[in-house]
Tab-separated table of C-alpha atoms in Angstrom:
chain	number	residue	atom	x	y	z
R	1	MET	CA	-42.894	-18.710	-70.759
R	2	SER	CA	-45.358	-15.855	-71.111
R	3	THR	CA	-45.501	-12.929	-68.696
R	4	GLY	CA	-48.871	-14.078	-67.331
R	5	ALA	CA	-47.520	-17.510	-66.464
R	6	LEU	CA	-44.414	-15.962	-64.909
R	7	PHE	CA	-46.623	-13.745	-62.769
R	8	PHE	CA	-48.546	-16.734	-61.429
R	9	VAL	CA	-45.321	-18.600	-60.676
R	10	ILE	CA	-43.961	-15.649	-58.658
R	11	VAL	CA	-47.240	-15.116	-56.791
R	12	GLY	CA	-47.524	-18.836	-56.117
R	13	ALA	CA	-43.993	-18.962	-54.697
R	14	TYR	CA	-44.726	-15.969	-52.455
R	15	VAL	CA	-47.960	-17.527	-51.156
R	16	ALA	CA	-46.245	-20.862	-50.570
R	17	ALA	CA	-43.433	-19.174	-48.619
R	18	SER	CA	-45.864	-17.238	-46.444
R	19	ILE	CA	-47.903	-20.391	-45.722
R	20	TYR	CA	-44.702	-22.257	-44.845
R	21	ASP	CA	-43.613	-19.474	-42.462
R	22	SER	CA	-46.997	-19.391	-40.725
R	23	ILE	CA	-46.976	-23.188	-40.273
R	24	LYS	CA	-43.452	-23.014	-38.879
R	25	LEU	CA	-44.454	-20.357	-36.368
R	26	LYS	CA	-47.559	-22.296	-35.311
R	27	GLN	CA	-45.399	-25.314	-34.611
R	28	GLY	CA	-43.452	-23.282	-32.079
R	29	ARG	CA	-40.244	-22.979	-34.008
R	30	LYS	CA	-38.323	-19.756	-33.697
R	31	ASN	CA	-38.431	-17.122	-36.360
R	32	TRP	CA	-35.131	-16.461	-38.158
R	33	THR	CA	-34.912	-13.048	-36.434
R	34	ASP	CA	-34.753	-14.774	-33.043
R	35	SER	CA	-31.434	-16.418	-33.844
R	36	PRO	CA	-28.500	-15.593	-31.539
R	37	LEU	CA	-26.614	-13.939	-34.395
R	38	MET	CA	-29.475	-11.560	-35.159
R	39	GLN	CA	-29.927	-10.761	-31.470
R	40	SER	CA	-26.236	-9.925	-31.038
R	41	GLU	CA	-26.315	-7.665	-34.099
R	42	ALA	CA	-29.386	-5.901	-32.719
R	43	LYS	CA	-27.619	-5.301	-29.400
R	44	GLN	CA	-24.574	-3.881	-31.170
R	45	SER	CA	-26.688	-1.512	-33.219
R	46	GLU	CA	-28.424	-0.264	-30.052
R	47	GLN	CA	-25.126	0.565	-28.347
R	48	PRO	CA	-24.127	4.168	-29.025
R	49	ASN	CA	-20.899	4.779	-30.845
R	50	SER	CA	-19.119	7.209	-28.549
R	51	ILE	CA	-16.928	8.792	-31.244
R	52	GLU	CA	-19.852	9.519	-33.552
R	53	ASP	CA	-21.962	10.786	-30.651
R	54	GLU	CA	-19.219	13.200	-29.581
R	55	LYS	CA	-18.900	14.579	-33.108
R	56	THR	CA	-22.628	15.109	-33.559
R	57	GLU	CA	-22.924	16.580	-30.077
R	58	LYS	CA	-20.091	18.980	-30.818
R	59	ASN	CA	-21.625	20.037	-34.136
R	60	ASN	CA	-25.095	20.477	-32.635
R	61	LYS	CA	-23.946	22.798	-29.844
R	62	PRO	CA	-25.726	26.112	-29.839
R	63	GLY	CA	-23.501	29.087	-30.345
R	64	LYS	CA	-22.759	32.028	-32.530
R	65	TYR	CA	-21.566	31.462	-36.046
R	66	GLY	CA	-19.374	33.677	-38.159
R	67	LYS	CA	-20.777	35.463	-41.170
R	68	ARG	CA	-19.704	34.769	-44.726
R	69	VAL	CA	-17.307	37.303	-46.208
R	70	VAL	CA	-18.349	38.526	-49.644
R	71	TYR	CA	-15.428	39.638	-51.775
R	72	GLY	CA	-15.623	43.275	-52.808
R	73	ASN	CA	-17.692	44.375	-49.807
R	74	ALA	CA	-16.059	46.393	-47.046
R	75	VAL	CA	-15.681	44.900	-43.579
R	76	PRO	CA	-17.365	47.094	-40.912
R	77	HIS	CA	-15.072	48.703	-38.330
R	78	ASP	CA	-16.530	46.668	-35.452
R	79	ARG	CA	-15.875	43.335	-37.222
R	80	LYS	CA	-12.787	41.309	-38.136
R	81	VAL	CA	-12.118	38.503	-40.590
R	82	VAL	CA	-10.825	35.220	-39.153
R	83	LEU	CA	-9.721	32.135	-41.084
R	84	CYS	CA	-11.046	28.780	-39.950
R	85	ARG	CA	-8.215	26.451	-38.972
R	86	TYR	CA	-10.020	23.401	-40.293
R	87	CYS	CA	-11.455	24.366	-43.684
R	88	GLY	CA	-9.831	27.739	-44.371
R	89	THR	CA	-12.994	29.748	-44.988
R	90	GLU	CA	-13.098	33.408	-44.050
R	91	ASN	CA	-15.544	34.229	-41.262
R	92	MET	CA	-16.525	37.724	-40.150
R	93	ILE	CA	-16.923	38.009	-36.370
R	94	VAL	CA	-17.196	40.816	-33.799
R	95	ALA	CA	-13.753	42.385	-33.325
R	96	ASN	CA	-13.733	42.784	-29.556
R	97	GLY	CA	-16.301	40.138	-28.640
R	98	ARG	CA	-15.579	37.714	-25.834
R	99	GLU	CA	-17.916	35.000	-27.070
R	100	LYS	CA	-16.653	31.964	-28.928
R	101	TYR	CA	-17.654	31.807	-32.547
R	102	ARG	CA	-17.908	28.821	-34.834
R	103	CYS	CA	-17.268	28.549	-38.578
R	104	TYR	CA	-20.390	29.058	-40.660
R	105	PHE	CA	-19.280	26.315	-43.059
R	106	CYS	CA	-17.805	23.435	-41.031
R	107	ARG	CA	-19.027	24.377	-37.512
R	108	GLU	CA	-15.568	24.141	-35.960
R	109	ASP	CA	-14.460	26.595	-33.261
R	110	LEU	CA	-12.788	29.724	-34.601
R	111	PRO	CA	-9.622	31.254	-33.149
R	112	GLN	CA	-10.110	34.508	-31.284
């Protein structure tokens, strides 16, 4: 079969399917998306996943982040280097600050 003939077969099948769907809808039959299974899946996808929402909410909290420590550079006297408990990166934060800092890499809370 040549490519031209194959093209007409594919286009013809598409047109026939669209005509069939429009006739079905005019006759009052339900569309396949109105089936109970599709409706239940749509409801489940609309319900928020509480675990994922908590994680994204935690990671999107505003706050101060530690600075990246560059090896070879001196740490200023008013700063200290703290290791993140989760990923182990070194963060430079204010030494006597009372604010909570978060890791610049993984966004987890840093120990004071």
